[in-house]
Short mmCIF file of C-alpha atoms and ligand atoms in Angstrom, two decimals:
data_model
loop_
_atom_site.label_atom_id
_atom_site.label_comp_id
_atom_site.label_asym_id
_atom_site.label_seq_id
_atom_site.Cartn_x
_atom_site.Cartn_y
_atom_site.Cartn_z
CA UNK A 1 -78.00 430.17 110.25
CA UNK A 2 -80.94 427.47 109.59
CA UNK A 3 -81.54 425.58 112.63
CA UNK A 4 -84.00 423.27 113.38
CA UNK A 5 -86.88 424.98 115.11
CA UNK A 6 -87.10 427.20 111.78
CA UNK A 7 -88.79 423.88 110.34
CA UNK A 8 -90.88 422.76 113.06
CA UNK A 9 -94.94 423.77 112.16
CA UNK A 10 -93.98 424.40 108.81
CA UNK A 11 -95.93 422.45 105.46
CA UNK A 12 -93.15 419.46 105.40
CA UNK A 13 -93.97 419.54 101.86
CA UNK A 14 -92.56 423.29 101.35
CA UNK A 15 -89.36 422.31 104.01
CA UNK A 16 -88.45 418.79 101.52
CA UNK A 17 -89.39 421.08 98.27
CA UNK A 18 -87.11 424.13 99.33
CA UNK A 19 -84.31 421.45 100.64
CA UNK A 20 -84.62 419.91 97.21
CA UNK A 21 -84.04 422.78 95.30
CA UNK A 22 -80.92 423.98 98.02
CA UNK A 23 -79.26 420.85 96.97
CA UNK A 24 -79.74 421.37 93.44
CA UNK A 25 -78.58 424.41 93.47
CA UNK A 26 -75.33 423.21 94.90
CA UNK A 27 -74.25 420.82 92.84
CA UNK A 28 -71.22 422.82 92.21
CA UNK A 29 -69.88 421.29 95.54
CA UNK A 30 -70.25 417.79 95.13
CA UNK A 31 -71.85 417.16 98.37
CA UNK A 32 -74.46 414.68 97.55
CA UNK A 33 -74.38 411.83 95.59
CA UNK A 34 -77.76 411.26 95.28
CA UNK A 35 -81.31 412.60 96.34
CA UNK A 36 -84.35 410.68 97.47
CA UNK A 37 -86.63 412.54 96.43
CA UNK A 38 -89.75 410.56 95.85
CA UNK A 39 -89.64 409.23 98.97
CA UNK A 40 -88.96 412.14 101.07
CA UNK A 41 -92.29 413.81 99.16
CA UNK A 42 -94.29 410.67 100.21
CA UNK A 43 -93.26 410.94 103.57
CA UNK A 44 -93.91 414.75 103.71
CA UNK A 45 -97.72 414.26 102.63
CA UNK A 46 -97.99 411.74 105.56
CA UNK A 47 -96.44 414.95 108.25
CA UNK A 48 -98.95 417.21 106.55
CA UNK A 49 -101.47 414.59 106.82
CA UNK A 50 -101.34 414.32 110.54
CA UNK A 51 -100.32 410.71 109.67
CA UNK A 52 -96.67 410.59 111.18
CA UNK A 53 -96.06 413.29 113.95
CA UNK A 54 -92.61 413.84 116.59
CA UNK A 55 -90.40 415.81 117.48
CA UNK A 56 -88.72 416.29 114.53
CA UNK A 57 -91.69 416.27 112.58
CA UNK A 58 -91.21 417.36 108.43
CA UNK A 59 -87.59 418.50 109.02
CA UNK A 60 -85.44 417.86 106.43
CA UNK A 61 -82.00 415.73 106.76
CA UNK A 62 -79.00 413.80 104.73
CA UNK A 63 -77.34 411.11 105.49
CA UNK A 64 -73.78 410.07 105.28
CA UNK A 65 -74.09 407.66 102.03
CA UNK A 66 -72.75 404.68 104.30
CA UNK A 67 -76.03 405.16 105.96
CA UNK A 68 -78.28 402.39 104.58
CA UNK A 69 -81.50 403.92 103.37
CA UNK A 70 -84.47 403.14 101.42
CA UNK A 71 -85.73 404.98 98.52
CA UNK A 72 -82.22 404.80 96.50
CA UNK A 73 -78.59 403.82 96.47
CA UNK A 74 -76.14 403.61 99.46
CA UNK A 75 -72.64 403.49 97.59
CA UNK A 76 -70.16 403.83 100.70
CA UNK A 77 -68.87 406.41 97.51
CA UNK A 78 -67.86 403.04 96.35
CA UNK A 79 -67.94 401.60 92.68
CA UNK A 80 -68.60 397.88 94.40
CA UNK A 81 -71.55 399.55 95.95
CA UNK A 82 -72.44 401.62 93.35
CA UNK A 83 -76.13 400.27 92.57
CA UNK A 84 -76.64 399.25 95.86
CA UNK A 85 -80.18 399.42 97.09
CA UNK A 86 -80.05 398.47 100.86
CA UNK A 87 -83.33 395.82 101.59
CA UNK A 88 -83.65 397.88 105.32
CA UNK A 89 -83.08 400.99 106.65
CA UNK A 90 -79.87 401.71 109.64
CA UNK A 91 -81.30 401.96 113.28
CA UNK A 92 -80.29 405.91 113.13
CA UNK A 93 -82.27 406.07 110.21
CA UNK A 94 -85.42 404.49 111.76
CA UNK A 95 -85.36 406.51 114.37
CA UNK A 96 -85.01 409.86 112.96
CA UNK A 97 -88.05 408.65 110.88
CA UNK A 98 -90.11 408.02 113.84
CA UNK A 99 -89.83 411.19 114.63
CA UNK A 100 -90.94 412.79 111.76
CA UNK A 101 -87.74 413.57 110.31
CA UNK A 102 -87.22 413.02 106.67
CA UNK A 103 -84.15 411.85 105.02
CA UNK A 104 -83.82 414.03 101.47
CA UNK A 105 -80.38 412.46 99.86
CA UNK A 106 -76.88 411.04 100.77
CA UNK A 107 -73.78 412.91 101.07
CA UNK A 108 -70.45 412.02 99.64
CA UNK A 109 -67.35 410.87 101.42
CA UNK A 110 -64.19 408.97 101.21
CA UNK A 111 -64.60 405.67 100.10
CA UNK A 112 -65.81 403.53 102.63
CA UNK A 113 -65.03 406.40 105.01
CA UNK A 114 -61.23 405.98 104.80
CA UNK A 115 -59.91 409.09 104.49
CA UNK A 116 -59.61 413.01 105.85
CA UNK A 117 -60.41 414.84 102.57
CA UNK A 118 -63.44 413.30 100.63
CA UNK A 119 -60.98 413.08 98.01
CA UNK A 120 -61.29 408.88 98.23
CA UNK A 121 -64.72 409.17 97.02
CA UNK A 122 -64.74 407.19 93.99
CA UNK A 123 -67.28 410.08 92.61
CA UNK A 124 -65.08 412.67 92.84
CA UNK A 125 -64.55 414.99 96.27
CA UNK A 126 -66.77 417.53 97.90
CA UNK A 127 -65.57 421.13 97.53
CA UNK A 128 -65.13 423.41 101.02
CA UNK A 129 -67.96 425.29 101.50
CA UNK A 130 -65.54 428.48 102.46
CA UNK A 131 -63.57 427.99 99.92
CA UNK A 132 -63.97 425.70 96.65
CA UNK A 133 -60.12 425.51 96.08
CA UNK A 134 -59.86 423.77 99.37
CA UNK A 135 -60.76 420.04 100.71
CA UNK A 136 -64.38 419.85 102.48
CA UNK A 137 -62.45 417.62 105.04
CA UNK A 138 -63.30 413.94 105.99
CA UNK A 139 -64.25 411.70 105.84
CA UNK A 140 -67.84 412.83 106.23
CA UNK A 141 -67.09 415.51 104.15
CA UNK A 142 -70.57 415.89 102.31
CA UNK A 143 -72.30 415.99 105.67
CA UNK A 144 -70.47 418.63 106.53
CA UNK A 145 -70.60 420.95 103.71
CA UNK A 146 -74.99 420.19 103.38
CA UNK A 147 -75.28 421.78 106.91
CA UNK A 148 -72.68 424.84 106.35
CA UNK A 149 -74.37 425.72 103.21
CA UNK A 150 -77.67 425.62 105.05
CA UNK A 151 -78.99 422.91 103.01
CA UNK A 152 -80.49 421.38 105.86
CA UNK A 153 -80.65 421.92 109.65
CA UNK A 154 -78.48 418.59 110.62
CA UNK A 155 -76.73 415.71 108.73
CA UNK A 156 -75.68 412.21 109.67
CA UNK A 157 -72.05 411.12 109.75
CA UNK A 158 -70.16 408.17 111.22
CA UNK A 159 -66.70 408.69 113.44
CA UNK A 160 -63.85 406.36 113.68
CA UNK A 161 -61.02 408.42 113.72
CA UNK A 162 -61.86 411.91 113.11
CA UNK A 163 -64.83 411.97 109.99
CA UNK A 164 -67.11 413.77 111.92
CA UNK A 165 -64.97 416.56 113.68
CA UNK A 166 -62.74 417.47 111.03
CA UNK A 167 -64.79 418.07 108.45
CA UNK A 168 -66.95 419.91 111.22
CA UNK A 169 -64.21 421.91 111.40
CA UNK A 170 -63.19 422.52 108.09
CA UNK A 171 -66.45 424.00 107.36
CA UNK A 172 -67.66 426.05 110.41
CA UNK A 173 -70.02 423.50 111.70
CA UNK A 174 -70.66 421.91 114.68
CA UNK A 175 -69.98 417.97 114.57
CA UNK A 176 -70.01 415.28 117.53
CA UNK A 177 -68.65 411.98 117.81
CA UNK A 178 -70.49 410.28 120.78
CA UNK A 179 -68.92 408.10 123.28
CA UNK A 180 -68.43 404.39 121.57
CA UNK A 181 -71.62 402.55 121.88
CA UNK A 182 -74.16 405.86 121.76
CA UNK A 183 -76.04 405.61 118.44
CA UNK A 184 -76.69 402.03 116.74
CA UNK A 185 -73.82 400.99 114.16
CA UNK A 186 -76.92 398.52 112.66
CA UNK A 187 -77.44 399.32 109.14
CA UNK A 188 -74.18 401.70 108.71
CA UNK A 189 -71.25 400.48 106.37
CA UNK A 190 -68.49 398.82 108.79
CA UNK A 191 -65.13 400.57 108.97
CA UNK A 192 -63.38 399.90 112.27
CA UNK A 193 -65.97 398.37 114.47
CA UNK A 194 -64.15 399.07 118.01
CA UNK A 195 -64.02 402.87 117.15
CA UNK A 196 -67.01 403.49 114.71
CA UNK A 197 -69.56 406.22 115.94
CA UNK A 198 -72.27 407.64 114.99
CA UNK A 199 -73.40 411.30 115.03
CA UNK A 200 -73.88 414.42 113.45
CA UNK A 201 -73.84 417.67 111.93
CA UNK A 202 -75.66 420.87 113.03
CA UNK A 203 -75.42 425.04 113.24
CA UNK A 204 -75.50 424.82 117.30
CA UNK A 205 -75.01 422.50 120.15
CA UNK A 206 -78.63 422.48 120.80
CA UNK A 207 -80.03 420.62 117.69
CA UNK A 208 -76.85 418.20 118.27
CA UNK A 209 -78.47 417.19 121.50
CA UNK A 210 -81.74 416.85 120.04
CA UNK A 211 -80.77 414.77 117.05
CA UNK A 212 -78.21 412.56 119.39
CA UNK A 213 -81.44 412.16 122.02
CA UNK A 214 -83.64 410.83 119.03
CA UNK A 215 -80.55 408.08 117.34
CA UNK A 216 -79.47 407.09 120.64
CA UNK A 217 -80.11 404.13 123.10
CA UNK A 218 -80.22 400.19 122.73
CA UNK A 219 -80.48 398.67 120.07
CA UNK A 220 -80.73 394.61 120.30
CA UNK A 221 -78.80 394.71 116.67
CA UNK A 222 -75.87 395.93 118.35
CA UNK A 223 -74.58 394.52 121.04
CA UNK A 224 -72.48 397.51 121.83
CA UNK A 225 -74.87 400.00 122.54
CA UNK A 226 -75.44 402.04 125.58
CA UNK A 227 -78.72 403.11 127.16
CA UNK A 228 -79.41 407.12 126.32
CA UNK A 229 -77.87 409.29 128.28
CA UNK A 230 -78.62 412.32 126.51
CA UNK A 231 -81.09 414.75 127.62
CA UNK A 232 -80.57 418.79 128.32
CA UNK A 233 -78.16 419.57 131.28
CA UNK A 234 -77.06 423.02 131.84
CA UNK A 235 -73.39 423.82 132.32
CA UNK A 236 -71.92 423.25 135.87
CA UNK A 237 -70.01 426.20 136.94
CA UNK A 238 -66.49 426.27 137.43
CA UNK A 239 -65.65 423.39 135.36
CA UNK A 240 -62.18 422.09 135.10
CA UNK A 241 -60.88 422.29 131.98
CA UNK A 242 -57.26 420.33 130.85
CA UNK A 243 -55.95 422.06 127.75
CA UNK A 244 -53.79 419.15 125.63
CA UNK A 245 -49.68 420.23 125.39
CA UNK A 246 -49.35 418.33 122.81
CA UNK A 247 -51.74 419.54 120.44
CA UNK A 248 -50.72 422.99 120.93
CA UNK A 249 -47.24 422.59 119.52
CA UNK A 250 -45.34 424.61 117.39
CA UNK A 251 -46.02 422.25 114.13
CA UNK A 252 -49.57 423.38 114.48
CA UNK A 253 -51.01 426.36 112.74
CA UNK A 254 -50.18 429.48 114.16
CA UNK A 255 -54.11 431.29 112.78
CA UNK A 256 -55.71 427.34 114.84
CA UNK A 257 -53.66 427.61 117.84
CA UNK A 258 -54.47 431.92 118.48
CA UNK A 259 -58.61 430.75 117.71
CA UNK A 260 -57.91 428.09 120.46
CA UNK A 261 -56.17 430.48 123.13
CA UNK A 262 -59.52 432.85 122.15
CA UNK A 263 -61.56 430.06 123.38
CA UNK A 264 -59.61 429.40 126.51
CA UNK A 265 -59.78 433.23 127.43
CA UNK A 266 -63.62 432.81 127.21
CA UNK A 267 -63.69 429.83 128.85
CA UNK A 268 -61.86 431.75 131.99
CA UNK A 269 -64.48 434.76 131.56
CA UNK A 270 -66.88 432.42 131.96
CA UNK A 271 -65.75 431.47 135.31
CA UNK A 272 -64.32 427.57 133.81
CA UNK A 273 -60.62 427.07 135.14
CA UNK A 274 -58.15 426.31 132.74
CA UNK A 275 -54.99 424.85 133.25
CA UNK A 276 -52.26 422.76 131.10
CA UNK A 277 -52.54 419.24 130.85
CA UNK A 278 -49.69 416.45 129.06
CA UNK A 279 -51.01 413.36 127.48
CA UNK A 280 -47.53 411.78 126.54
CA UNK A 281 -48.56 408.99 124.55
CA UNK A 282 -50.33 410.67 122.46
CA UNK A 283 -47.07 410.95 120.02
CA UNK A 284 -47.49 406.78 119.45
CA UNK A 285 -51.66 407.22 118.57
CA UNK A 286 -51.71 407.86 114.81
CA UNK A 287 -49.20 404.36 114.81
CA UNK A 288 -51.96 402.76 117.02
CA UNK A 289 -54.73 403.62 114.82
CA UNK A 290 -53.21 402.95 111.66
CA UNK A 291 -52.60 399.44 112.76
CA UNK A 292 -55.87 398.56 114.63
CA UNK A 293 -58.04 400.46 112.55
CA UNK A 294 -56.50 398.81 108.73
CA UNK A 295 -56.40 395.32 111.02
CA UNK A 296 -60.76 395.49 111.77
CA UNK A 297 -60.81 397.03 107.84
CA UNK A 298 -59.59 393.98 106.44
CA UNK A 299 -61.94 391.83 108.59
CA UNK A 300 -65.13 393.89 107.45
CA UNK A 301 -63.80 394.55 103.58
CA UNK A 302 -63.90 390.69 103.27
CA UNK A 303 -67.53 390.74 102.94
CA UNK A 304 -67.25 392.77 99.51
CA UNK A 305 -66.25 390.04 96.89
CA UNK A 306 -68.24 390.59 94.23
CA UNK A 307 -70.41 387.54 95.06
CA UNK A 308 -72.67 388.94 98.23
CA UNK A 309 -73.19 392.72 97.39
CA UNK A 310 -72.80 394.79 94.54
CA UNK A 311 -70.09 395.47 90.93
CA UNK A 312 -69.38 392.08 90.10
CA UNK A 313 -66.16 391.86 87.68
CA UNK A 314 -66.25 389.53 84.46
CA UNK A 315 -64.11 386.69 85.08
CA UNK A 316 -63.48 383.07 83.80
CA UNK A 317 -62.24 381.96 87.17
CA UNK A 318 -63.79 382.09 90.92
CA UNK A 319 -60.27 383.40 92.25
CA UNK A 320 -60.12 385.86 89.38
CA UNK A 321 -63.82 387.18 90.12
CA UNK A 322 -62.88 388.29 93.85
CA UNK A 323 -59.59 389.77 92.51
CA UNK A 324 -61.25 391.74 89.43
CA UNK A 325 -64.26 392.97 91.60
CA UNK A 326 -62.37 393.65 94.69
CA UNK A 327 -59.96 395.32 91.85
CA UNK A 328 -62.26 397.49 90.18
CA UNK A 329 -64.74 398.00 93.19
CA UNK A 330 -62.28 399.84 95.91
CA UNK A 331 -60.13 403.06 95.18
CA UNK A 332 -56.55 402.67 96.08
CA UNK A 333 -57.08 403.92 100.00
CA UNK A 334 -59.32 400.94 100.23
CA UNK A 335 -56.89 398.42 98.94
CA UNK A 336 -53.84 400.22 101.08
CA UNK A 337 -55.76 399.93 104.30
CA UNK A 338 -56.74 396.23 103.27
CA UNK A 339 -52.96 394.86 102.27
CA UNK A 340 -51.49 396.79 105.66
CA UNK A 341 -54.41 395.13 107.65
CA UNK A 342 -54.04 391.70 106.76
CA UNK A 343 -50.10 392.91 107.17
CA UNK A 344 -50.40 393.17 110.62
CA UNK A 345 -53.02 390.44 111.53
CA UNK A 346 -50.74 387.32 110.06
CA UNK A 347 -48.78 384.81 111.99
CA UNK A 348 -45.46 386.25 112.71
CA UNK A 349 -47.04 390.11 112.83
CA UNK A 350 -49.14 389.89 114.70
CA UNK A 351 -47.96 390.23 117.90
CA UNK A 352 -45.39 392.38 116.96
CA UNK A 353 -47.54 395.03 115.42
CA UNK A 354 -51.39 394.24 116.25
CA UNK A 355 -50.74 393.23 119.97
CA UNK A 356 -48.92 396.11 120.65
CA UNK A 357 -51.19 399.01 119.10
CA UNK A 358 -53.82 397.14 121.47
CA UNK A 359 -51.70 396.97 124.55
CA UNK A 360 -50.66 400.99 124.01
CA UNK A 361 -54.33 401.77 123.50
CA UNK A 362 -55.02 400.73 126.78
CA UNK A 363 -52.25 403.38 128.10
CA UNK A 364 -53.70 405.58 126.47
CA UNK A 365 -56.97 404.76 128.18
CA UNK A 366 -55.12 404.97 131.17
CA UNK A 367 -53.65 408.27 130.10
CA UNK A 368 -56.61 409.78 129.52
CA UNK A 369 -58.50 408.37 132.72
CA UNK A 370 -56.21 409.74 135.01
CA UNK A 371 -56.81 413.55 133.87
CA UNK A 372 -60.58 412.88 133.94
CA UNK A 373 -59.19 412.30 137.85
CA UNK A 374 -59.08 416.11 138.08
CA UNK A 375 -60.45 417.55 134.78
CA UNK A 376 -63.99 417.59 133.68
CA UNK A 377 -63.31 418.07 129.57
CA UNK A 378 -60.20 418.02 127.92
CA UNK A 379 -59.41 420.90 124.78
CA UNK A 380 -57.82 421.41 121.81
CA UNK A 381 -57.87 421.81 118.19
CA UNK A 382 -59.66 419.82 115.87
CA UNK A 383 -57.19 419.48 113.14
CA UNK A 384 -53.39 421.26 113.22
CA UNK A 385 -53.98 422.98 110.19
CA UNK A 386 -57.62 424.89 108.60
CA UNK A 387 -59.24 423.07 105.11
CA UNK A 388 -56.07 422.79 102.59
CA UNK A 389 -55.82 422.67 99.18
CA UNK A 390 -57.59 420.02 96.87
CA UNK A 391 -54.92 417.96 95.61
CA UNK A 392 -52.17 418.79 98.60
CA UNK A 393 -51.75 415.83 100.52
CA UNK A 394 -53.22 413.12 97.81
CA UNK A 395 -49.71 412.00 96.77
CA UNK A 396 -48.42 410.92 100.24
CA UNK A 397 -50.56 409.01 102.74
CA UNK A 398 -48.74 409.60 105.33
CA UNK A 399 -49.22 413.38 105.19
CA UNK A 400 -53.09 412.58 104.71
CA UNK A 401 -52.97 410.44 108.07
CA UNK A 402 -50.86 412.58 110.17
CA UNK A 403 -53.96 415.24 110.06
CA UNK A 404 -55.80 413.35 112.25
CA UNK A 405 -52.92 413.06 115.40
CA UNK A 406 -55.98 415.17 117.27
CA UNK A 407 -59.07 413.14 116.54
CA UNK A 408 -57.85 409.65 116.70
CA UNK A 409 -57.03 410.02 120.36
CA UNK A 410 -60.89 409.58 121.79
CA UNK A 411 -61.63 407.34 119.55
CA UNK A 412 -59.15 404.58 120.03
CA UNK A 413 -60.39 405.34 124.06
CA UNK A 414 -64.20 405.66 122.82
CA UNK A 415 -64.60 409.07 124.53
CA UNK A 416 -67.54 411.89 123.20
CA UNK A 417 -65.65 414.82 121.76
CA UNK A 418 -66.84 417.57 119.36
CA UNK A 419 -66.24 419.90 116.93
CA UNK A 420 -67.61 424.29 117.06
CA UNK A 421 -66.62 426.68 115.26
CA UNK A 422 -63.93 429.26 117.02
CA UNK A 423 -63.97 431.73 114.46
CA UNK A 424 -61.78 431.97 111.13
CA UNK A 425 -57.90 432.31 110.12
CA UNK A 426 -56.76 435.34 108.48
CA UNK A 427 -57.58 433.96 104.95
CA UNK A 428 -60.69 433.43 106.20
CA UNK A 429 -61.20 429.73 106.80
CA UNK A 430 -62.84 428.02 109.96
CA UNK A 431 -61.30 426.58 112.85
CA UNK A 432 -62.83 424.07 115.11
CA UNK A 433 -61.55 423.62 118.48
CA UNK A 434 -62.56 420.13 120.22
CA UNK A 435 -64.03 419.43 123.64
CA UNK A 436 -63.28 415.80 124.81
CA UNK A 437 -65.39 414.67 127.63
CA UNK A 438 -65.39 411.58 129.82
CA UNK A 439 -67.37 408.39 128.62
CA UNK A 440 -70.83 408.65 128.63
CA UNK A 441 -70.51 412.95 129.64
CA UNK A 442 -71.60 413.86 126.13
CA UNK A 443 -73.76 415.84 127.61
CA UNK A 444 -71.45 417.93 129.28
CA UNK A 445 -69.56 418.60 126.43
CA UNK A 446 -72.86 419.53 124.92
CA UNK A 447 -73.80 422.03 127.50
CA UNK A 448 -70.47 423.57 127.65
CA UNK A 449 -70.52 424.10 123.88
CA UNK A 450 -73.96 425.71 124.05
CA UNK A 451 -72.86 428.15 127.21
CA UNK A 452 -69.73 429.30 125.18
CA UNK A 453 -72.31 429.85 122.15
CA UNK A 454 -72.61 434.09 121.20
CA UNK A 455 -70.28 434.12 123.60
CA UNK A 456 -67.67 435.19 121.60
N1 LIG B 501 -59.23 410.27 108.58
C1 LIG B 501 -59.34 409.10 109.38
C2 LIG B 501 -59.00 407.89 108.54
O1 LIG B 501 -58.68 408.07 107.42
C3 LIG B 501 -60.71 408.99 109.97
C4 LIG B 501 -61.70 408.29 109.14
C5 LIG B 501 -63.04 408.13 109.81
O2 LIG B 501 -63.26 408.59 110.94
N2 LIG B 501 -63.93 407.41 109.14
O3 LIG B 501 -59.05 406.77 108.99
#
């Protein structure tokens, strides 16, 4: 397991070079979809040189490739974006950097970051890194499978439904989403800006808190953002946890629901009371989120028209140049979650469809407030099934969406949860189960997650 204190003290030059040649190695799994190499060797001399120091000083990262970044492309695995060189670098990104940590490629995902599979990408999908027949998950699915195939100690990805934990999950991995607000959104690809996150990728719940420490805090680019709240904490004992009824249902998978009840028996061990909790709306989420979040998409998708950023299609018109470019530039996912966005946002819809997601998100807020009444984190699984096959859920969106009934849940109420590993199905593959924590407790979900760690 490559963590990050096995890079700290080490030539930064030999960490990048041996990073390098991991992802080169595994091209086989489509994880990256490009490397900065030159850069990250420039910045490597300056560690070794004394020049930049931190806490995080010569280890090796990737980003997400919605992560603007210098040094190369950031393609949003888009063909609009696909010779995009950003002119600055996201906050996340600076901040890492000041640190000492060095940014080595970008990682594929779905288009944009709409999707559960990586299979959007416009480059082709990531393969599992269990299993190369199966789906590396989504969207961060690159992220995901750079970290489980020890790559590098941590990656960057972005969570606005799910893109972060499932793919954690899929692969073995640890993966938070932060509460909504954490980590700068400056500099990162807009999806859904009331539920876009920022986080990350790592091998334990440690290097999660160190990496979260270093991207989070207030930033006067985004007006969301929260002041840091991270920081060790050890686990309280005798925490109350609330495990979700309806996310351990029949429908789910028989091999993800036994790996939760596992978790819950340790959780008991370990002194944590664990009782059965109901969240009844959650049955009307996945409708909420697949109206708000298409709704923001088609708001921040404007910006792409073939004029500002990016492929620009031939035309002999104006109106035919923002058709051709927006036609050639976005996969069909994109163009979906565009039509159904606009859909619900025009007069007549709107307050029929848009109005009321928003009014049953705040339920669902309300929902989820009153167990944080009596429970201190909230369980579950990640995802109802483990990675499936490439190719299985492609044809039908609605199968695609109705994977992420689990995650979408704390993000439409901007609530920390994350993904570790809780052991494999009979076939082999990991399952993630998910600890949701109240706003701004990431770090209790973080210090649970570490407690339960070799614990099993
Ligand atoms: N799978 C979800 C979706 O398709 C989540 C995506 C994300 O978090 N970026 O919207």
């Amino acid at each position: 397991m490559t963590v990050i204190a096995d890079y700290i003290g080490k030539s930064a030059t030999d960490n990048v070079r041996l990073a390098l040649d991991a992802a080169k190695n595994a091209e086989q799994y489509h994880a990256l979809l490009s490397l900065t190499e030159e850069r990250a060797l420039e910045r490597a001399a300056k560690v070794d040189s004394g020049e930049i120091t931190g806490r995080l000083a010569g280890v090796p990262f990737i980003a997400k490739d919605n992560f603007l970044t210098l040094g190369g492309t950031t393609t949003a695995a888009s063909h609009i974006l696909e010779n995009f060189s950003a002119p600055l670098q996201a906050t996340a990104i600076e901040r890492l950097e000041a640190e000492g940590a060095i940014c080595i490629g970008k990682a594929n995902l779905d288009a944009f970051a709409h999707g559960g599979s990586t299979e959007n990408s416009a480059f082709g999908p990531t393969l599992n890194s269990v299993d190369q027949s199966r789906v590396a998950g989504g969207s961060s699915g690159g992220s995901a499978v750079v970290v489980a195939l020890e790559i590098v100690p941590f990656a960057l990805g972005s969570d606005t439904g799910g893109s972060i934990r499932e793919p954690a999950s899929f692969n073995g991995v640890v993966g938070i989403k932060p509460t909504y607000g954490t980590v700068s959104r400056y500099g990162v690809v807009a999806m859904a800006s009331s539920t876009d996150t920022i986080g990350c990728f790592t091998n334990n719940a440690a290097d999660a808190e160190l990496v979260m420490d270093v991207m989070a805090g207030r930033d006067a680019s985004d007006m969301t953002t929260l002041p840091d709240f991270f920081g060790p904490t050890d686990v309280k004992p005798g925490q109350k946890v609330g495990v979700i009824k309806e996310f351990m249902t029949d429908d789910v998978d028989a091999d993800v629901r036994a790996r939760v009840h596992e978790y819950i028996e340790r959780l008991k061990a370990a002194g944590h009371t664990v009782e059965e909790v109901s969240l009844p709306i959650v049955k009307y989420t996945l409708a909420m989120y697949y109206i708000i979040v298409p709704a923001e998409i088609s708001s921040n998708l404007a910006r792409y028209d073939g004029i500002r950023y990016g492929h620009r299609a031939q035309a002999s018109s104006l109106a035919e140049l923002y058709g051709r470019s927006r036609d050639e530039g976005f996969v069909a996912e994109n163009k979906r979650r565009i039509m159904i966005g606009s859909y619900v946002l025009s007069s007549g819809f709107f307050d029929a469809y848009y109005l009321q997601a928003q009014k049953a998100r705040t339920l669902l807020v309300n929902e989820f407030n009153a167990l944080f009444d009596t429970y201190d984190i909230l369980v579950g699984p990640v995802a109802p099934t483990p990675a499936f096959k490439l190719g299985e859920n492609t044809t039908d969106p609605v199968k695609m969406y109705l994977a992420d009934v689990m995650t979408v849940p704390a993000s439409l109420a901007g609530l920390p949860a994350i993904s570790v590993p809780a052991g494999n199905t009979s076939e082999g593959l990991p399952v993630g189960i998910q600890l949701i924590g109240q706003r701004r407790h990431d770090a209790d979900i973080l210090a649970l997650a570490r407690s339960m760690e070799g614990n099993a």
